[in-house]
Coordinates of C-alpha atoms and ligand atoms in Angstrom, one line a residue:
X10 CA -42.5 37.8 -157.7
X11 CA -40.6 40.8 -158.7
X12 CA -42.4 41.1 -162.1
X13 CA -45.8 41.1 -160.6
X14 CA -45.0 43.8 -158.1
X15 CA -43.7 46.1 -160.8
X16 CA -46.8 45.5 -162.9
X17 CA -49.0 46.5 -160.0
X18 CA -47.0 49.6 -159.0
X19 CA -48.9 52.0 -161.2
X20 CA -52.4 50.6 -160.7
X21 CA -54.9 52.0 -158.3
X22 CA -55.1 50.3 -155.0
X23 CA -57.6 47.4 -154.9
X24 CA -61.0 48.2 -153.5
X25 CA -61.0 48.1 -149.8
X26 CA -57.2 48.4 -149.5
X27 CA -56.4 51.4 -147.4
X28 CA -53.5 53.6 -148.4
X29 CA -52.1 56.1 -145.8
X30 CA -53.6 59.5 -146.2
X31 CA -51.0 62.2 -146.4
X32 CA -52.3 64.6 -143.8
X33 CA -50.6 67.9 -144.6
X34 CA -51.1 69.2 -141.0
X35 CA -50.9 72.7 -139.7
X36 CA -49.0 75.5 -141.4
X37 CA -46.4 77.7 -139.9
X38 CA -46.3 81.4 -140.4
X39 CA -42.8 82.7 -141.0
X40 CA -41.6 86.3 -140.3
X41 CA -38.4 87.3 -142.1
X42 CA -36.2 90.3 -142.4
X43 CA -36.1 91.6 -146.0
X44 CA -33.1 94.0 -145.7
X45 CA -30.0 94.0 -143.5
X46 CA -31.7 93.4 -140.2
X47 CA -33.5 95.4 -137.6
X48 CA -36.6 95.9 -139.7
X49 CA -38.8 95.4 -136.7
X50 CA -39.3 91.6 -136.9
X51 CA -39.7 91.4 -133.1
X52 CA -42.5 93.8 -133.2
X53 CA -44.3 92.0 -136.0
X54 CA -43.8 88.6 -134.2
X55 CA -45.2 90.2 -131.0
X56 CA -48.3 91.3 -132.9
X57 CA -48.9 87.8 -134.2
X58 CA -47.8 86.1 -131.0
X59 CA -50.8 87.3 -129.1
X60 CA -52.7 84.5 -130.9
X61 CA -49.9 82.0 -131.4
X62 CA -49.5 78.7 -129.6
X63 CA -45.8 78.2 -130.5
X64 CA -43.2 80.8 -131.5
X65 CA -39.9 79.4 -132.8
X66 CA -36.5 80.6 -133.6
X67 CA -34.8 78.6 -136.4
X68 CA -31.4 80.2 -137.0
X69 CA -28.9 82.6 -135.8
X70 CA -28.0 83.2 -132.2
X71 CA -27.7 86.1 -129.8
X72 CA -26.3 88.2 -132.6
X73 CA -30.0 89.1 -133.1
X74 CA -31.5 92.0 -131.2
X75 CA -35.3 92.3 -131.2
X76 CA -37.0 95.1 -129.4
X77 CA -40.6 94.8 -128.4
X78 CA -42.6 97.5 -126.6
X79 CA -45.7 96.4 -124.7
X80 CA -47.6 98.7 -122.3
X81 CA -44.8 101.2 -122.4
X82 CA -42.2 98.6 -121.3
X83 CA -39.4 97.8 -123.6
X84 CA -38.0 94.3 -123.9
X85 CA -34.9 93.2 -125.8
X86 CA -34.6 89.7 -127.0
X87 CA -31.5 88.1 -128.5
X88 CA -31.9 84.3 -128.3
X89 CA -35.4 84.0 -126.8
X90 CA -38.2 84.2 -129.3
X91 CA -40.2 87.5 -128.9
X92 CA -43.3 85.4 -128.3
X93 CA -41.9 84.6 -124.8
X94 CA -43.8 87.7 -123.7
X95 CA -47.1 85.9 -124.3
X96 CA -47.8 83.8 -121.2
X97 CA -50.1 81.5 -123.2
X98 CA -47.6 80.5 -125.9
X99 CA -44.7 78.1 -126.0
X100 CA -41.3 79.4 -127.3
X101 CA -39.1 77.0 -129.1
X102 CA -35.4 77.3 -130.0
X103 CA -34.8 75.0 -133.0
X104 CA -31.9 72.9 -134.1
X105 CA -30.7 75.6 -136.5
X106 CA -30.0 78.1 -133.7
X107 CA -26.6 78.3 -132.0
X108 CA -27.0 78.8 -128.3
X109 CA -24.6 80.5 -125.9
X110 CA -25.9 79.3 -122.6
X111 CA -24.5 82.1 -120.3
X112 CA -26.2 84.5 -122.8
X113 CA -29.5 82.6 -122.7
X114 CA -29.8 82.6 -119.0
X115 CA -28.6 86.1 -118.6
X116 CA -31.2 87.3 -121.0
X117 CA -33.9 85.3 -119.3
X118 CA -33.0 86.6 -115.8
X119 CA -32.8 90.2 -117.1
X120 CA -36.3 89.9 -118.5
X121 CA -37.5 88.1 -115.4
X122 CA -36.6 91.2 -113.4
X123 CA -38.7 93.3 -115.9
X124 CA -41.7 91.2 -115.0
X125 CA -41.4 88.3 -117.5
X126 CA -42.2 85.5 -115.1
X127 CA -42.1 81.8 -115.8
X128 CA -40.2 82.0 -119.1
X129 CA -38.2 78.8 -118.3
X130 CA -41.5 76.9 -118.1
X131 CA -42.5 78.2 -121.5
X132 CA -39.3 77.5 -123.3
X133 CA -38.4 74.4 -125.3
X134 CA -34.9 73.9 -126.7
X135 CA -34.0 71.4 -129.4
X136 CA -31.5 68.8 -128.4
X137 CA -29.9 69.1 -131.9
X138 CA -29.1 72.8 -131.4
X139 CA -25.3 73.6 -131.4
X140 CA -23.6 75.3 -128.5
X141 CA -21.7 78.6 -128.6
X142 CA -18.9 78.5 -126.1
X143 CA -17.1 81.5 -124.5
X144 CA -14.0 80.7 -126.5
X145 CA -16.1 80.9 -129.8
X146 CA -16.8 84.5 -128.8
X147 CA -13.1 85.2 -128.1
X148 CA -12.2 83.6 -131.4
X149 CA -14.8 85.8 -133.1
X150 CA -12.9 88.8 -131.8
X151 CA -9.5 87.4 -132.8
X152 CA -10.8 86.7 -136.3
X153 CA -11.9 90.3 -136.6
X154 CA -8.5 91.5 -135.5
X155 CA -6.9 89.2 -138.1
X156 CA -9.2 90.5 -140.9
X157 CA -8.3 94.0 -140.0
X158 CA -4.6 93.2 -140.1
X159 CA -4.8 91.2 -143.4
X160 CA -7.3 93.2 -145.4
X161 CA -7.5 96.5 -143.6
X162 CA -11.1 95.9 -142.8
X163 CA -13.2 93.5 -140.7
X164 CA -16.8 92.4 -141.0
X165 CA -18.0 94.2 -137.9
X166 CA -19.5 91.1 -136.4
X167 CA -21.4 91.3 -133.1
X168 CA -18.6 89.2 -131.5
X169 CA -21.2 86.7 -130.2
X170 CA -19.2 83.8 -131.6
X171 CA -21.7 83.1 -134.3
X172 CA -19.2 82.5 -137.2
X173 CA -16.9 80.3 -135.1
X174 CA -19.8 78.2 -133.7
X175 CA -21.3 77.6 -137.2
X176 CA -17.8 76.8 -138.4
X177 CA -17.5 74.1 -135.7
X178 CA -20.9 72.8 -136.7
X179 CA -19.9 72.6 -140.4
X180 CA -16.5 71.0 -139.7
X181 CA -18.2 68.4 -137.5
X182 CA -16.4 69.1 -134.3
X183 CA -19.2 71.2 -132.8
X184 CA -21.0 70.1 -129.6
X185 CA -24.8 70.0 -129.3
X186 CA -27.3 70.3 -126.5
X187 CA -27.8 66.5 -126.6
X188 CA -24.0 66.1 -126.1
X189 CA -24.1 68.4 -123.1
X190 CA -27.0 66.4 -121.6
X191 CA -25.4 63.0 -122.4
X192 CA -22.3 61.5 -120.8
X193 CA -20.4 64.4 -119.3
X194 CA -17.1 62.6 -119.5
X195 CA -17.5 62.2 -123.3
X196 CA -18.6 65.8 -123.6
X197 CA -15.6 67.0 -121.6
X198 CA -13.2 65.1 -123.9
X199 CA -14.8 66.5 -127.0
X200 CA -14.8 70.0 -125.5
X201 CA -11.1 69.7 -124.7
X202 CA -10.4 68.5 -128.3
X203 CA -12.3 71.4 -129.7
X204 CA -10.4 73.9 -127.5
X205 CA -7.2 72.4 -128.7
X206 CA -8.2 72.7 -132.3
X207 CA -8.9 76.4 -131.9
X208 CA -5.7 76.9 -129.9
X209 CA -3.6 75.4 -132.7
X210 CA -5.2 78.0 -135.0
X211 CA -5.0 80.8 -132.5
X212 CA -2.0 80.3 -130.2
X213 CA -2.9 83.4 -128.1
X214 CA -6.2 81.8 -127.1
X215 CA -6.3 80.8 -123.4
X216 CA -9.2 78.8 -122.1
X217 CA -9.6 77.7 -118.4
X218 CA -11.1 74.3 -119.4
X219 CA -11.9 73.1 -116.0
X220 CA -13.7 76.3 -115.0
X221 CA -15.6 76.2 -118.3
X222 CA -16.7 72.6 -117.8
X223 CA -17.8 73.3 -114.3
X224 CA -20.0 76.2 -115.5
X225 CA -21.3 74.1 -118.4
X226 CA -22.3 71.3 -116.0
X227 CA -24.4 73.8 -114.0
X228 CA -26.0 75.2 -117.1
X229 CA -26.8 71.6 -118.3
X230 CA -28.9 71.0 -115.2
X231 CA -30.8 74.3 -115.6
X232 CA -31.4 73.6 -119.3
X233 CA -32.4 69.9 -119.0
X234 CA -36.1 70.4 -118.2
X235 CA -36.5 72.5 -121.4
X236 CA -34.8 70.1 -123.8
X237 CA -36.9 68.0 -126.3
X238 CA -36.4 66.2 -129.5
X239 CA -37.2 69.2 -131.7
X240 CA -38.2 67.3 -134.8
X241 CA -40.7 65.2 -132.9
X242 CA -42.0 68.2 -131.0
X243 CA -42.7 70.0 -134.2
X244 CA -44.2 66.9 -135.9
X245 CA -46.7 66.6 -133.1
X246 CA -47.5 70.3 -133.2
X247 CA -48.1 70.2 -136.9
X248 CA -50.2 67.1 -136.9
X249 CA -52.2 67.5 -133.7
X250 CA -55.2 69.8 -133.3
X251 CA -55.2 73.1 -135.1
X252 CA -52.4 75.3 -133.8
X253 CA -51.0 78.7 -134.7
X254 CA -47.2 78.3 -135.1
X255 CA -45.0 81.2 -135.8
X256 CA -41.3 81.3 -136.9
X257 CA -39.3 84.4 -136.0
X258 CA -36.5 85.0 -138.4
X259 CA -33.3 86.5 -137.1
X260 CA -30.9 88.7 -139.0
X261 CA -32.1 89.1 -142.6
X262 CA -32.0 88.2 -146.3
X263 CA -29.0 90.4 -147.1
X264 CA -27.1 88.9 -144.2
X265 CA -27.9 85.3 -145.4
X266 CA -24.7 83.1 -145.7
X267 CA -25.8 82.1 -149.2
X268 CA -27.7 85.0 -150.6
X269 CA -26.4 88.0 -148.6
X270 CA -23.7 90.4 -149.3
X271 CA -20.9 87.8 -148.8
X272 CA -18.5 88.0 -147.0
X273 CA -20.2 90.7 -145.0
X274 CA -23.0 88.4 -143.8
X275 CA -23.8 86.3 -140.8
X276 CA -23.2 82.5 -140.8
X277 CA -26.8 81.1 -141.1
X278 CA -29.6 81.0 -143.6
X279 CA -31.9 83.8 -142.7
X280 CA -34.1 83.2 -145.7
X281 CA -37.1 80.9 -145.8
X282 CA -35.1 77.6 -146.3
X283 CA -33.7 78.2 -142.8
X284 CA -37.2 77.7 -141.3
X285 CA -37.3 74.1 -142.7
X286 CA -33.7 73.1 -141.9
X287 CA -33.7 75.0 -138.6
X288 CA -36.8 73.3 -137.2
X289 CA -37.0 70.0 -139.2
X290 CA -40.3 70.7 -140.9
X291 CA -41.4 69.9 -144.4
X292 CA -41.8 72.8 -147.0
X293 CA -45.5 71.9 -147.4
X294 CA -46.0 73.1 -143.8
X295 CA -44.8 76.6 -144.6
X296 CA -47.8 78.9 -144.8
X297 CA -47.6 82.6 -144.9
X298 CA -44.2 84.1 -145.3
X299 CA -44.2 87.7 -144.1
X300 CA -41.3 90.0 -145.1
X301 CA -40.5 92.9 -142.8
X302 CA -39.0 96.0 -144.4
X303 CA -38.3 99.4 -143.0
X304 CA -39.6 102.4 -145.0
X305 CA -35.9 103.2 -145.4
X306 CA -32.8 101.1 -145.2
X307 CA -30.2 100.5 -142.4
X308 CA -27.2 98.4 -142.0
X309 CA -24.9 97.6 -139.0
X310 CA -21.3 96.7 -139.7
X311 CA -19.2 96.8 -142.8
X312 CA -20.2 96.2 -146.5
X313 CA -21.7 97.7 -149.6
X314 CA -24.8 99.8 -149.2
X315 CA -25.9 101.4 -152.5
X316 CA -28.6 103.7 -151.1
X317 CA -26.6 104.8 -148.0
X318 CA -26.8 108.5 -147.3
X319 CA -23.6 109.9 -145.8
X320 CA -25.2 113.3 -145.3
X321 CA -27.9 115.2 -143.4
X322 CA -30.6 112.8 -144.6
X323 CA -28.7 109.8 -143.2
X324 CA -28.1 111.5 -139.9
X325 CA -31.8 112.5 -139.7
X326 CA -32.9 108.9 -140.3
X327 CA -30.4 107.7 -137.7
X328 CA -31.5 110.1 -135.0
X329 CA -35.2 110.1 -135.6
X330 CA -35.2 106.4 -136.1
X331 CA -33.1 105.8 -133.0
X332 CA -31.0 103.6 -135.2
X333 CA -28.6 102.1 -132.7
X334 CA -27.9 98.4 -132.6
X335 CA -29.7 96.5 -129.8
X336 CA -26.9 94.0 -129.5
X337 CA -23.8 96.1 -129.9
X338 CA -24.9 99.7 -129.3
X339 CA -23.3 100.7 -132.6
X340 CA -24.9 103.4 -134.7
X341 CA -26.7 101.9 -137.7
X342 CA -25.8 103.2 -141.2
X343 CA -28.9 104.7 -142.9
X344 CA -30.1 105.4 -146.4
X345 CA -33.2 105.5 -148.7
X346 CA -35.4 102.5 -149.1
X347 CA -33.8 100.2 -151.7
X348 CA -36.4 98.2 -153.5
X349 CA -33.8 96.3 -155.5
X350 CA -32.9 94.4 -152.3
X351 CA -36.4 93.9 -151.1
X352 CA -37.4 92.5 -154.5
X353 CA -34.3 90.2 -154.3
X354 CA -35.4 89.1 -150.9
X355 CA -38.8 88.3 -152.3
X356 CA -37.3 86.3 -155.2
X357 CA -35.7 84.0 -152.5
X358 CA -38.5 84.0 -149.9
X359 CA -41.7 84.3 -151.9
X360 CA -43.3 86.7 -149.4
X361 CA -47.1 86.4 -149.2
X362 CA -47.3 89.9 -147.6
X363 CA -45.1 92.6 -146.3
X364 CA -44.9 94.6 -143.1
X365 CA -43.6 98.1 -143.8
X366 CA -42.3 99.6 -140.5
X367 CA -41.1 103.0 -139.3
X368 CA -43.1 105.0 -141.8
X369 CA -43.4 107.7 -139.1
X370 CA -39.6 108.3 -139.2
X371 CA -40.1 109.9 -142.7
X372 CA -42.8 112.3 -141.5
X373 CA -40.6 115.4 -141.5
X374 CA -38.9 115.0 -144.9
X375 CA -39.6 117.4 -147.8
X376 CA -38.8 114.8 -150.3
X377 CA -38.4 111.0 -150.1
X378 CA -36.4 108.9 -152.5
X379 CA -36.7 105.2 -153.3
X380 CA -34.1 103.1 -155.1
X381 CA -35.8 101.2 -157.9
X382 CA -33.0 99.9 -160.1
X383 CA -29.2 99.4 -160.3
X384 CA -27.2 100.5 -163.3
X385 CA -23.8 99.4 -164.3
X386 CA -22.0 101.5 -167.0
X387 CA -25.3 103.3 -167.6
X388 CA -27.3 100.1 -168.2
X389 CA -29.9 98.7 -165.8
X390 CA -29.1 95.2 -164.5
X391 CA -32.0 92.8 -163.7
X392 CA -30.3 90.8 -160.9
X393 CA -28.7 91.6 -157.6
X394 CA -24.9 91.4 -158.0
X395 CA -23.1 88.6 -156.1
X396 CA -19.8 90.3 -156.3
X397 CA -19.2 93.0 -153.7
X398 CA -16.9 95.0 -156.0
X399 CA -19.7 95.2 -158.5
X400 CA -22.3 96.1 -155.8
X401 CA -19.9 98.9 -154.7
X402 CA -20.0 100.3 -158.2
X403 CA -23.7 100.2 -159.0
X404 CA -25.4 103.5 -159.7
X405 CA -28.9 103.6 -158.1
X406 CA -31.8 104.9 -160.0
X407 CA -34.3 106.7 -157.7
X408 CA -37.9 107.6 -157.8
X409 CA -38.7 110.8 -155.9
X410 CA -41.8 111.4 -153.8
X411 CA -43.0 114.6 -152.1
X412 CA -42.9 114.3 -148.3
X413 CA -46.3 114.4 -146.5
X414 CA -44.9 116.6 -143.7
X415 CA -47.5 115.3 -141.3
X416 CA -47.3 113.4 -138.0
X417 CA -48.5 109.9 -138.8
X418 CA -47.8 108.4 -135.3
X419 CA -51.5 108.6 -134.3
X420 CA -52.8 106.9 -137.5
X421 CA -54.5 103.7 -136.8
X422 CA -56.1 102.9 -140.2
X423 CA -55.4 103.5 -143.8
X424 CA -57.7 106.5 -144.1
X425 CA -55.8 108.2 -141.3
X426 CA -52.7 108.4 -143.4
X427 CA -52.0 111.5 -145.6
X428 CA -52.6 110.8 -149.3
X429 CA -48.9 111.4 -150.1
X430 CA -48.0 108.6 -147.6
X431 CA -50.6 106.4 -149.1
X432 CA -49.1 107.0 -152.5
X433 CA -45.6 106.1 -151.2
X434 CA -47.0 102.8 -149.7
X435 CA -48.9 101.9 -152.9
X436 CA -45.8 102.5 -155.0
X437 CA -43.7 100.2 -152.9
X438 CA -46.4 97.5 -152.9
X439 CA -46.7 97.6 -156.7
X440 CA -43.0 97.7 -157.3
X441 CA -42.3 94.6 -155.2
X442 CA -45.4 92.9 -156.4
X443 CA -46.5 91.9 -152.9
X444 CA -49.3 93.3 -150.8
X445 CA -48.4 95.4 -147.8
X446 CA -50.4 94.0 -144.9
X447 CA -49.1 96.3 -142.1
X448 CA -47.7 99.7 -141.9
X449 CA -45.8 100.7 -138.7
X450 CA -46.1 104.2 -137.4
X451 CA -44.5 103.8 -133.9
X452 CA -42.8 101.5 -131.5
X453 CA -45.7 100.1 -129.6
X454 CA -48.1 97.3 -130.4
X455 CA -51.1 99.5 -131.4
X456 CA -48.9 101.6 -133.8
X457 CA -49.4 99.0 -136.6
X458 CA -52.0 99.8 -139.2
X459 CA -53.5 96.6 -140.6
X460 CA -54.5 96.9 -144.2
X461 CA -56.4 93.7 -144.7
Ligands
LIG522 P1 -35.6 93.4 -135.4 O1 -34.2 93.1 -135.1 O2 -36.0 93.2 -136.8 O3 -36.6 92.8 -134.5 O4 -35.7 95.0 -135.2 P2 -35.0 95.8 -134.0 O5 -35.8 95.6 -132.7 O6 -33.6 95.6 -133.9 O7 -35.1 97.3 -134.5 C1 -36.4 97.9 -134.8 C2 -36.6 99.1 -133.9 O8 -37.6 99.9 -134.4 C3 -37.0 98.8 -132.5 O9 -36.5 99.7 -131.6 C4 -38.5 98.9 -132.6 O10 -39.1 99.3 -131.3 C5 -38.7 100.1 -133.5 N1 -39.9 100.0 -134.4 C6 -40.5 99.0 -134.9 N2 -41.5 99.3 -135.7 C7 -41.5 100.7 -135.6 C8 -42.4 101.7 -136.2 O11 -43.2 101.4 -137.0 N3 -42.1 103.0 -135.9 C9 -41.1 103.3 -135.1 N4 -40.9 104.6 -134.8 N5 -40.3 102.4 -134.5 C10 -40.5 101.1 -134.8
LIG523 P1 -31.5 91.2 -136.1 O1 -32.2 89.9 -135.9 C1 -28.4 93.7 -137.9 C2 -24.6 91.8 -138.9 C3 -23.5 92.3 -138.0 C4 -22.3 92.1 -138.9 C5 -22.7 90.8 -139.7 C6 -22.0 89.5 -139.1 O2 -31.6 92.1 -134.9 O3 -32.1 91.9 -137.3 P2 -22.4 88.1 -136.8 O4 -22.2 88.5 -135.4 O5 -23.7 87.6 -137.1 O6 -21.3 87.2 -137.3 O7 -22.2 89.5 -137.7 O8 -24.1 90.7 -139.6 N1 -25.8 91.3 -138.1 C7 -26.9 92.0 -137.9 N2 -27.2 93.3 -138.2 N3 -29.3 93.0 -137.2 C8 -29.1 91.7 -136.9 O9 -30.0 90.9 -136.4 C9 -27.8 91.2 -137.2 N4 -27.2 90.0 -137.0 C10 -26.0 90.1 -137.6 O10 -23.6 93.6 -137.7 O11 -22.3 93.1 -139.9
LIG524 MG1 -32.4 93.9 -134.4

């Protein structure tokens, strides 16, 4: 009986007895932002998507704004994976994403008009993904007003309802795609309850419940053909014939709810763990993890930014880099490349390689600085501070490089780059301790120098 079983537990299987083989399956390639967002993730994904079978989003919502330029045409994506451009690949919105349905269809229709035909047939949506309702977006705005009144500052969110929707999810009152597609009477009841909860917190919130439900019912039918069990879909994709699967990160490491500059962050995990939890895939199926970093630093919204340049340098980076938010149209704050944060992002994500974008923006500078360490009271600190008051106080130690003062936008290979630019790139690579696989010198697909 029991004793016998225990005795045999550690012995090799008897000859002829078949044990299930653990077939590891295909690996997914993950593309993640290594700074405060807008590093050019969309462009890197687009580059890899030309060969991908499936391109997935695993977290965030339409707070993301990814610009991709193909054949002179500019596309903006917010909820749709950038891989939707590729007519041969499937795009998947995973369970970790929060979906605002009016936003999703508006985005699809807008791109349809630009020539992106048949996107609805190439999109798969996880039935476990949570929904962002219009009132979540209104509440996002109300919370910002409240923060401003209470603390004299807000977060500067995108007002896409991201924080409130993830709050509903965490407090277990949220509604998912599977609920919308299930019994509509049940859905309506839970929707009304959720509205009531928010109204008790925000008495000024008015919601036309019947009108909302009518619209949601219409969206449900348009969405239905795209919805799958995301876990099973990914399982089949990982264990079927060889497939190239790509995960497109949204937002970035320093905006991560756990590791970012809290509370000035977004509400999801934008680091590598989000790929597993947001798609329902095992860690052993994670392959390459590519970090995307700009050759300088930008940030949208409020919060500490040690290498920020509130001077002519910052303005030059802003104008030359066209640093304006894709989602909100706000000017992005600009500063020197901060390698402390990129290294911190690497500690969390374990990048296998880096894409360094927008090198061309630095072409005109006489001198280029790179933040290499933070000091507190004159002493270097080895970690990235959790406390924002501390981060506000750090003194940045810089390394200074001579500018190359040469137009790099036509460079297509390493040898086309000026030696001074090569030195800048090599320094970054060595300091982070991760190889740089691509260097971006322009907006379009071909403006990406591949190093290996
Ligand atoms: P994402 O949110 O990380 O996908 O990045 P965004 O699309 O918000 O912002 C990056 C911007 O830089 C986009 O407008 C891109 O077209 C542009 N871009 C990306 N790579 C390069 C590059 O190497 N050089 C230049 N000049 N622009 C680039
Ligand atoms: P992509 O994917 C830059 C910032 C907002 C704000 C904070 C919280 O294009 O890199 P939220 O609306 O998420 O509650 O806002 O996070 N933020 C981004 N900044 N790029 C993004 O995405 C961002 N997503 C959120 O500006 O400071
Ligand atoms: Mg962006």
